């Protein structure tokens, strides 16, 4: 599963934002780097993930330390790869 986050900032270019995907069950999932258009891609490897409902948080932090985030829920079923 490919997860795509889109970012922008008033002062920093997308490539200079610190990005992170975190699962409520598994912890860090990925720290992608955005391209110049602000798209950041991370892959969800189902075989490496715990079974159950994961709340996934995508966060972006700019060079001044300001952070913004959003959440989605993904249900990982047993045996799904």
PDB file of N, CA and C in Angstrom:
ATOM      1  N   UNK A   1       0.849  -1.169   0.000  1.00  0.00           N
ATOM      2  CA  UNK A   1       0.000   0.000   0.000  1.00  0.00           C
ATOM      3  C   UNK A   1       0.895   1.232   0.000  1.00  0.00           C
ATOM      4  N   UNK A   2       0.664   2.122  -0.951  1.00  0.00           N
ATOM      5  CA  UNK A   2       1.424   3.360  -0.986  1.00  0.00           C
ATOM      6  C   UNK A   2       0.626   4.463  -0.297  1.00  0.00           C
ATOM      7  N   UNK A   3       1.256   5.127   0.659  1.00  0.00           N
ATOM      8  CA  UNK A   3       0.639   6.250   1.356  1.00  0.00           C
ATOM      9  C   UNK A   3       1.310   7.523   0.847  1.00  0.00           C
ATOM     10  N   UNK A   4       0.498   8.526   0.529  1.00  0.00           N
ATOM     11  CA  UNK A   4       1.023   9.784   0.016  1.00  0.00           C
ATOM     12  C   UNK A   4       0.535  10.920   0.910  1.00  0.00           C
ATOM     13  N   UNK A   5       1.489  11.700   1.397  1.00  0.00           N
ATOM     14  CA  UNK A   5       1.159  12.902   2.149  1.00  0.00           C
ATOM     15  C   UNK A   5       1.536  14.107   1.304  1.00  0.00           C
ATOM     16  N   UNK A   6       0.759  15.152   1.402  1.00  0.00           N
ATOM     17  CA  UNK A   6       1.064  16.385   0.662  1.00  0.00           C
ATOM     18  C   UNK A   6       1.270  17.507   1.664  1.00  0.00           C
ATOM     19  N   UNK A   7       2.348  18.261   1.467  1.00  0.00           N
ATOM     20  CA  UNK A   7       2.707  19.313   2.418  1.00  0.00           C
ATOM     21  C   UNK A   7       3.022  20.620   1.695  1.00  0.00           C
ATOM     22  N   UNK A   8       2.895  21.703   2.456  1.00  0.00           N
ATOM     23  CA  UNK A   8       3.350  23.012   1.993  1.00  0.00           C
ATOM     24  C   UNK A   8       3.550  23.876   3.231  1.00  0.00           C
ATOM     25  N   UNK A   9       4.371  24.899   3.086  1.00  0.00           N
ATOM     26  CA  UNK A   9       4.675  25.795   4.190  1.00  0.00           C
ATOM     27  C   UNK A   9       4.863  27.195   3.626  1.00  0.00           C
ATOM     28  N   UNK A  10       4.521  28.206   4.410  1.00  0.00           N
ATOM     29  CA  UNK A  10       4.650  29.589   3.951  1.00  0.00           C
ATOM     30  C   UNK A  10       6.097  30.013   3.739  1.00  0.00           C
ATOM     31  N   UNK A  11       7.018  29.447   4.520  1.00  0.00           N
ATOM     32  CA  UNK A  11       8.419  29.872   4.456  1.00  0.00           C
ATOM     33  C   UNK A  11       9.368  28.818   3.914  1.00  0.00           C
ATOM     34  N   UNK A  12       9.170  27.566   4.303  1.00  0.00           N
ATOM     35  CA  UNK A  12      10.093  26.492   3.929  1.00  0.00           C
ATOM     36  C   UNK A  12       9.643  25.769   2.669  1.00  0.00           C
ATOM     37  N   UNK A  13      10.608  25.327   1.880  1.00  0.00           N
ATOM     38  CA  UNK A  13      10.272  24.492   0.727  1.00  0.00           C
ATOM     39  C   UNK A  13       9.870  23.110   1.244  1.00  0.00           C
ATOM     40  N   UNK A  14       9.062  22.373   0.491  1.00  0.00           N
ATOM     41  CA  UNK A  14       8.614  21.048   0.941  1.00  0.00           C
ATOM     42  C   UNK A  14       9.766  20.107   1.312  1.00  0.00           C
ATOM     43  N   UNK A  15      10.875  20.201   0.579  1.00  0.00           N
ATOM     44  CA  UNK A  15      12.014  19.315   0.824  1.00  0.00           C
ATOM     45  C   UNK A  15      12.678  19.571   2.185  1.00  0.00           C
ATOM     46  N   UNK A  16      12.422  20.749   2.773  1.00  0.00           N
ATOM     47  CA  UNK A  16      13.047  21.094   4.054  1.00  0.00           C
ATOM     48  C   UNK A  16      12.166  20.816   5.267  1.00  0.00           C
ATOM     49  N   UNK A  17      10.981  20.273   5.046  1.00  0.00           N
ATOM     50  CA  UNK A  17      10.097  19.922   6.155  1.00  0.00           C
ATOM     51  C   UNK A  17      10.434  18.530   6.676  1.00  0.00           C
ATOM     52  N   UNK A  18      10.402  18.356   7.986  1.00  0.00           N
ATOM     53  CA  UNK A  18      10.620  17.035   8.595  1.00  0.00           C
ATOM     54  C   UNK A  18       9.269  16.325   8.635  1.00  0.00           C
ATOM     55  N   UNK A  19       9.176  15.187   7.950  1.00  0.00           N
ATOM     56  CA  UNK A  19       7.916  14.449   7.815  1.00  0.00           C
ATOM     57  C   UNK A  19       8.015  13.103   8.507  1.00  0.00           C
ATOM     58  N   UNK A  20       6.875  12.634   9.027  1.00  0.00           N
ATOM     59  CA  UNK A  20       6.873  11.319   9.677  1.00  0.00           C
ATOM     60  C   UNK A  20       5.477  10.719   9.672  1.00  0.00           C
ATOM     61  N   UNK A  21       5.427   9.412   9.395  1.00  0.00           N
ATOM     62  CA  UNK A  21       4.221   8.589   9.572  1.00  0.00           C
ATOM     63  C   UNK A  21       4.441   7.752  10.827  1.00  0.00           C
ATOM     64  N   UNK A  22       3.447   7.730  11.737  1.00  0.00           N
ATOM     65  CA  UNK A  22       3.550   6.947  12.966  1.00  0.00           C
ATOM     66  C   UNK A  22       2.261   6.152  13.142  1.00  0.00           C
ATOM     67  N   UNK A  23       2.400   4.865  13.466  1.00  0.00           N
ATOM     68  CA  UNK A  23       1.262   3.986  13.741  1.00  0.00           C
ATOM     69  C   UNK A  23       1.046   3.896  15.251  1.00  0.00           C
ATOM     70  N   UNK A  24      -0.220   3.903  15.659  1.00  0.00           N
ATOM     71  CA  UNK A  24      -0.552   3.758  17.078  1.00  0.00           C
ATOM     72  C   UNK A  24      -0.159   2.379  17.617  1.00  0.00           C
ATOM     73  N   UNK A  25      -0.024   1.390  16.734  1.00  0.00           N
ATOM     74  CA  UNK A  25       0.341   0.040  17.167  1.00  0.00           C
ATOM     75  C   UNK A  25       1.819  -0.281  16.959  1.00  0.00           C
ATOM     76  N   UNK A  26       2.391   0.180  15.868  1.00  0.00           N
ATOM     77  CA  UNK A  26       3.755  -0.207  15.510  1.00  0.00           C
ATOM     78  C   UNK A  26       4.791   0.895  15.660  1.00  0.00           C
ATOM     79  N   UNK A  27       4.382   2.099  15.990  1.00  0.00           N
ATOM     80  CA  UNK A  27       5.332   3.204  16.096  1.00  0.00           C
ATOM     81  C   UNK A  27       5.692   3.752  14.727  1.00  0.00           C
ATOM     82  N   UNK A  28       6.929   4.234  14.555  1.00  0.00           N
ATOM     83  CA  UNK A  28       7.328   4.864  13.291  1.00  0.00           C
ATOM     84  C   UNK A  28       7.157   3.938  12.089  1.00  0.00           C
ATOM     85  N   UNK A  29       6.583   4.478  11.027  1.00  0.00           N
ATOM     86  CA  UNK A  29       6.360   3.737   9.784  1.00  0.00           C
ATOM     87  C   UNK A  29       7.282   4.248   8.684  1.00  0.00           C
ATOM     88  N   UNK A  30       7.530   5.553   8.672  1.00  0.00           N
ATOM     89  CA  UNK A  30       8.398   6.123   7.648  1.00  0.00           C
ATOM     90  C   UNK A  30       8.616   7.604   7.859  1.00  0.00           C
ATOM     91  N   UNK A  31       9.752   8.074   7.349  1.00  0.00           N
ATOM     92  CA  UNK A  31      10.095   9.500   7.389  1.00  0.00           C
ATOM     93  C   UNK A  31      10.468   9.934   5.978  1.00  0.00           C
ATOM     94  N   UNK A  32       9.474  10.088   5.126  1.00  0.00           N
ATOM     95  CA  UNK A  32       9.750  10.409   3.724  1.00  0.00           C
ATOM     96  C   UNK A  32      10.248  11.841   3.555  1.00  0.00           C
ATOM     97  N   UNK A  33      10.819  12.110   2.413  1.00  0.00           N
ATOM     98  CA  UNK A  33      11.204  13.460   2.027  1.00  0.00           C
ATOM     99  C   UNK A  33      10.266  13.876   0.896  1.00  0.00           C
ATOM    100  N   UNK A  34       9.676  15.048   1.039  1.00  0.00           N
ATOM    101  CA  UNK A  34       8.759  15.538   0.016  1.00  0.00           C
ATOM    102  C   UNK A  34       9.533  15.992  -1.215  1.00  0.00           C
ATOM    103  N   UNK A  35       8.892  15.861  -2.371  1.00  0.00           N
ATOM    104  CA  UNK A  35       9.483  16.407  -3.595  1.00  0.00           C
ATOM    105  C   UNK A  35       9.132  17.891  -3.683  1.00  0.00           C
ATOM    106  N   UNK A  36       9.581  18.560  -4.724  1.00  0.00           N
ATOM    107  CA  UNK A  36       9.368  20.000  -4.845  1.00  0.00           C
ATOM    108  C   UNK A  36       7.886  20.377  -4.968  1.00  0.00           C
ATOM    109  N   UNK A  37       7.048  19.417  -5.358  1.00  0.00           N
ATOM    110  CA  UNK A  37       5.603  19.654  -5.440  1.00  0.00           C
ATOM    111  C   UNK A  37       4.907  19.422  -4.100  1.00  0.00           C
ATOM    112  N   UNK A  38       5.659  18.931  -3.097  1.00  0.00           N
ATOM    113  CA  UNK A  38       5.096  18.702  -1.775  1.00  0.00           C
ATOM    114  C   UNK A  38       4.550  17.311  -1.544  1.00  0.00           C
ATOM    115  N   UNK A  39       4.808  16.364  -2.455  1.00  0.00           N
ATOM    116  CA  UNK A  39       4.329  14.989  -2.269  1.00  0.00           C
ATOM    117  C   UNK A  39       5.403  14.135  -1.605  1.00  0.00           C
ATOM    118  N   UNK A  40       4.981  13.369  -0.598  1.00  0.00           N
ATOM    119  CA  UNK A  40       5.884  12.479   0.129  1.00  0.00           C
ATOM    120  C   UNK A  40       5.278  11.081   0.153  1.00  0.00           C
ATOM    121  N   UNK A  41       6.014  10.096  -0.343  1.00  0.00           N
ATOM    122  CA  UNK A  41       5.513   8.729  -0.485  1.00  0.00           C
ATOM    123  C   UNK A  41       6.150   7.799   0.541  1.00  0.00           C
ATOM    124  N   UNK A  42       5.311   6.945   1.140  1.00  0.00           N
ATOM    125  CA  UNK A  42       5.756   5.910   2.071  1.00  0.00           C
ATOM    126  C   UNK A  42       4.974   4.646   1.759  1.00  0.00           C
ATOM    127  N   UNK A  43       5.609   3.506   1.911  1.00  0.00           N
ATOM    128  CA  UNK A  43       4.943   2.234   1.633  1.00  0.00           C
ATOM    129  C   UNK A  43       4.628   1.495   2.928  1.00  0.00           C
ATOM    130  N   UNK A  44       3.418   0.952   2.998  1.00  0.00           N
ATOM    131  CA  UNK A  44       2.933   0.167   4.134  1.00  0.00           C
ATOM    132  C   UNK A  44       3.177  -1.294   3.793  1.00  0.00           C
ATOM    133  N   UNK A  45       4.116  -1.916   4.491  1.00  0.00           N
ATOM    134  CA  UNK A  45       4.422  -3.327   4.272  1.00  0.00           C
ATOM    135  C   UNK A  45       3.550  -4.147   5.225  1.00  0.00           C
ATOM    136  N   UNK A  46       2.447  -4.675   4.723  1.00  0.00           N
ATOM    137  CA  UNK A  46       1.458  -5.370   5.554  1.00  0.00           C
ATOM    138  C   UNK A  46       2.064  -6.518   6.340  1.00  0.00           C
ATOM    139  N   UNK A  47       2.987  -7.237   5.744  1.00  0.00           N
ATOM    140  CA  UNK A  47       3.577  -8.396   6.431  1.00  0.00           C
ATOM    141  C   UNK A  47       4.415  -7.994   7.641  1.00  0.00           C
ATOM    142  N   UNK A  48       4.802  -6.717   7.730  1.00  0.00           N
ATOM    143  CA  UNK A  48       5.603  -6.227   8.851  1.00  0.00           C
ATOM    144  C   UNK A  48       4.768  -5.562   9.938  1.00  0.00           C
ATOM    145  N   UNK A  49       3.449  -5.537   9.777  1.00  0.00           N
ATOM    146  CA  UNK A  49       2.601  -4.766  10.676  1.00  0.00           C
ATOM    147  C   UNK A  49       1.742  -5.646  11.576  1.00  0.00           C
ATOM    148  N   UNK A  50       1.453  -5.129  12.773  1.00  0.00           N
ATOM    149  CA  UNK A  50       0.599  -5.823  13.734  1.00  0.00           C
ATOM    150  C   UNK A  50      -0.842  -5.847  13.233  1.00  0.00           C
ATOM    151  N   UNK A  51      -1.558  -6.904  13.599  1.00  0.00           N
ATOM    152  CA  UNK A  51      -2.978  -7.019  13.277  1.00  0.00           C
ATOM    153  C   UNK A  51      -3.773  -6.009  14.098  1.00  0.00           C
ATOM    154  N   UNK A  52      -4.797  -5.424  13.491  1.00  0.00           N
ATOM    155  CA  UNK A  52      -5.700  -4.549  14.223  1.00  0.00           C
ATOM    156  C   UNK A  52      -5.846  -3.185  13.581  1.00  0.00           C
ATOM    157  N   UNK A  53      -6.570  -2.321  14.279  1.00  0.00           N
ATOM    158  CA  UNK A  53      -6.837  -0.963  13.790  1.00  0.00           C
ATOM    159  C   UNK A  53      -5.673  -0.048  14.155  1.00  0.00           C
ATOM    160  N   UNK A  54      -5.017   0.477  13.144  1.00  0.00           N
ATOM    161  CA  UNK A  54      -3.902   1.403  13.323  1.00  0.00           C
ATOM    162  C   UNK A  54      -4.401   2.822  13.107  1.00  0.00           C
ATOM    163  N   UNK A  55      -4.145   3.698  14.038  1.00  0.00           N
ATOM    164  CA  UNK A  55      -4.344   5.122  13.782  1.00  0.00           C
ATOM    165  C   UNK A  55      -3.004   5.612  13.248  1.00  0.00           C
ATOM    166  N   UNK A  56      -2.992   6.083  12.014  1.00  0.00           N
ATOM    167  CA  UNK A  56      -1.765   6.567  11.393  1.00  0.00           C
ATOM    168  C   UNK A  56      -1.761   8.090  11.432  1.00  0.00           C
ATOM    169  N   UNK A  57      -0.697   8.641  11.977  1.00  0.00           N
ATOM    170  CA  UNK A  57      -0.537  10.084  12.055  1.00  0.00           C
ATOM    171  C   UNK A  57       0.569  10.514  11.103  1.00  0.00           C
ATOM    172  N   UNK A  58       0.249  11.457  10.232  1.00  0.00           N
ATOM    173  CA  UNK A  58       1.230  12.043   9.328  1.00  0.00           C
ATOM    174  C   UNK A  58       1.506  13.439   9.836  1.00  0.00           C
ATOM    175  N   UNK A  59       2.766  13.729  10.152  1.00  0.00           N
ATOM    176  CA  UNK A  59       3.107  15.047  10.683  1.00  0.00           C
ATOM    177  C   UNK A  59       4.208  15.700   9.866  1.00  0.00           C
ATOM    178  N   UNK A  60       4.172  17.029   9.858  1.00  0.00           N
ATOM    179  CA  UNK A  60       5.187  17.840   9.182  1.00  0.00           C
ATOM    180  C   UNK A  60       5.641  18.916  10.154  1.00  0.00           C
ATOM    181  N   UNK A  61       6.959  19.084  10.247  1.00  0.00           N
ATOM    182  CA  UNK A  61       7.535  20.100  11.122  1.00  0.00           C
ATOM    183  C   UNK A  61       8.451  20.989  10.294  1.00  0.00           C
ATOM    184  N   UNK A  62       8.258  22.312  10.408  1.00  0.00           N
ATOM    185  CA  UNK A  62       9.093  23.230   9.636  1.00  0.00           C
ATOM    186  C   UNK A  62      10.361  23.594  10.409  1.00  0.00           C
ATOM    187  N   UNK A  63      11.204  24.420   9.813  1.00  0.00           N
ATOM    188  CA  UNK A  63      12.498  24.739  10.419  1.00  0.00           C
ATOM    189  C   UNK A  63      12.377  25.611  11.668  1.00  0.00           C
ATOM    190  N   UNK A  64      11.203  26.185  11.919  1.00  0.00           N
ATOM    191  CA  UNK A  64      10.973  26.950  13.149  1.00  0.00           C
ATOM    192  C   UNK A  64      10.392  26.078  14.261  1.00  0.00           C
ATOM    193  N   UNK A  65      10.135  24.799  13.962  1.00  0.00           N
ATOM    194  CA  UNK A  65       9.586  23.883  14.957  1.00  0.00           C
ATOM    195  C   UNK A  65       8.076  23.817  14.994  1.00  0.00           C
ATOM    196  N   UNK A  66       7.403  24.495  14.077  1.00  0.00           N
ATOM    197  CA  UNK A  66       5.941  24.418  13.997  1.00  0.00           C
ATOM    198  C   UNK A  66       5.543  23.089  13.373  1.00  0.00           C
ATOM    199  N   UNK A  67       4.573  22.417  13.985  1.00  0.00           N
ATOM    200  CA  UNK A  67       4.147  21.096  13.527  1.00  0.00           C
ATOM    201  C   UNK A  67       2.662  21.088  13.208  1.00  0.00           C
ATOM    202  N   UNK A  68       2.319  20.375  12.143  1.00  0.00           N
ATOM    203  CA  UNK A  68       0.931  20.137  11.779  1.00  0.00           C
ATOM    204  C   UNK A  68       0.791  18.639  11.505  1.00  0.00           C
ATOM    205  N   UNK A  69      -0.377  18.082  11.815  1.00  0.00           N
ATOM    206  CA  UNK A  69      -0.556  16.644  11.591  1.00  0.00           C
ATOM    207  C   UNK A  69      -1.995  16.325  11.244  1.00  0.00           C
ATOM    208  N   UNK A  70      -2.176  15.132  10.690  1.00  0.00           N
ATOM    209  CA  UNK A  70      -3.504  14.616  10.379  1.00  0.00           C
ATOM    210  C   UNK A  70      -3.477  13.111  10.626  1.00  0.00           C
ATOM    211  N   UNK A  71      -4.645  12.527  10.871  1.00  0.00           N
ATOM    212  CA  UNK A  71      -4.752  11.099  11.186  1.00  0.00           C
ATOM    213  C   UNK A  71      -5.687  10.391  10.210  1.00  0.00           C
ATOM    214  N   UNK A  72      -5.373   9.131   9.966  1.00  0.00           N
ATOM    215  CA  UNK A  72      -6.273   8.227   9.260  1.00  0.00           C
ATOM    216  C   UNK A  72      -6.274   6.905  10.023  1.00  0.00           C
ATOM    217  N   UNK A  73      -7.276   6.077   9.799  1.00  0.00           N
ATOM    218  CA  UNK A  73      -7.325   4.754  10.419  1.00  0.00           C
ATOM    219  C   UNK A  73      -7.242   3.697   9.336  1.00  0.00           C
ATOM    220  N   UNK A  74      -6.413   2.696   9.582  1.00  0.00           N
ATOM    221  CA  UNK A  74      -6.229   1.588   8.649  1.00  0.00           C
ATOM    222  C   UNK A  74      -6.352   0.305   9.453  1.00  0.00           C
ATOM    223  N   UNK A  75      -7.169  -0.639   8.989  1.00  0.00           N
ATOM    224  CA  UNK A  75      -7.338  -1.917   9.685  1.00  0.00           C
ATOM    225  C   UNK A  75      -6.500  -2.985   8.990  1.00  0.00           C
ATOM    226  N   UNK A  76      -5.536  -3.516   9.716  1.00  0.00           N
ATOM    227  CA  UNK A  76      -4.651  -4.557   9.198  1.00  0.00           C
ATOM    228  C   UNK A  76      -5.210  -5.919   9.622  1.00  0.00           C
ATOM    229  N   UNK A  77      -5.643  -6.704   8.646  1.00  0.00           N
ATOM    230  CA  UNK A  77      -6.196  -8.020   8.944  1.00  0.00           C
ATOM    231  C   UNK A  77      -5.082  -9.063   8.990  1.00  0.00           C
ATOM    232  N   UNK A  78      -5.255 -10.064   9.823  1.00  0.00           N
ATOM    233  CA  UNK A  78      -4.276 -11.139   9.944  1.00  0.00           C
ATOM    234  C   UNK A  78      -4.133 -11.887   8.608  1.00  0.00           C
ATOM    235  N   UNK A  79      -2.907 -12.212   8.254  1.00  0.00           N
ATOM    236  CA  UNK A  79      -2.655 -12.986   7.053  1.00  0.00           C
ATOM    237  C   UNK A  79      -2.639 -12.202   5.765  1.00  0.00           C
ATOM    238  N   UNK A  80      -2.941 -10.913   5.831  1.00  0.00           N
ATOM    239  CA  UNK A  80      -2.938 -10.078   4.625  1.00  0.00           C
ATOM    240  C   UNK A  80      -1.536  -9.563   4.376  1.00  0.00           C
ATOM    241  N   UNK A  81      -1.040  -9.789   3.172  1.00  0.00           N
ATOM    242  CA  UNK A  81       0.335  -9.335   2.878  1.00  0.00           C
ATOM    243  C   UNK A  81       0.368  -8.439   1.675  1.00  0.00           C
TER     244      UNK A  81
END
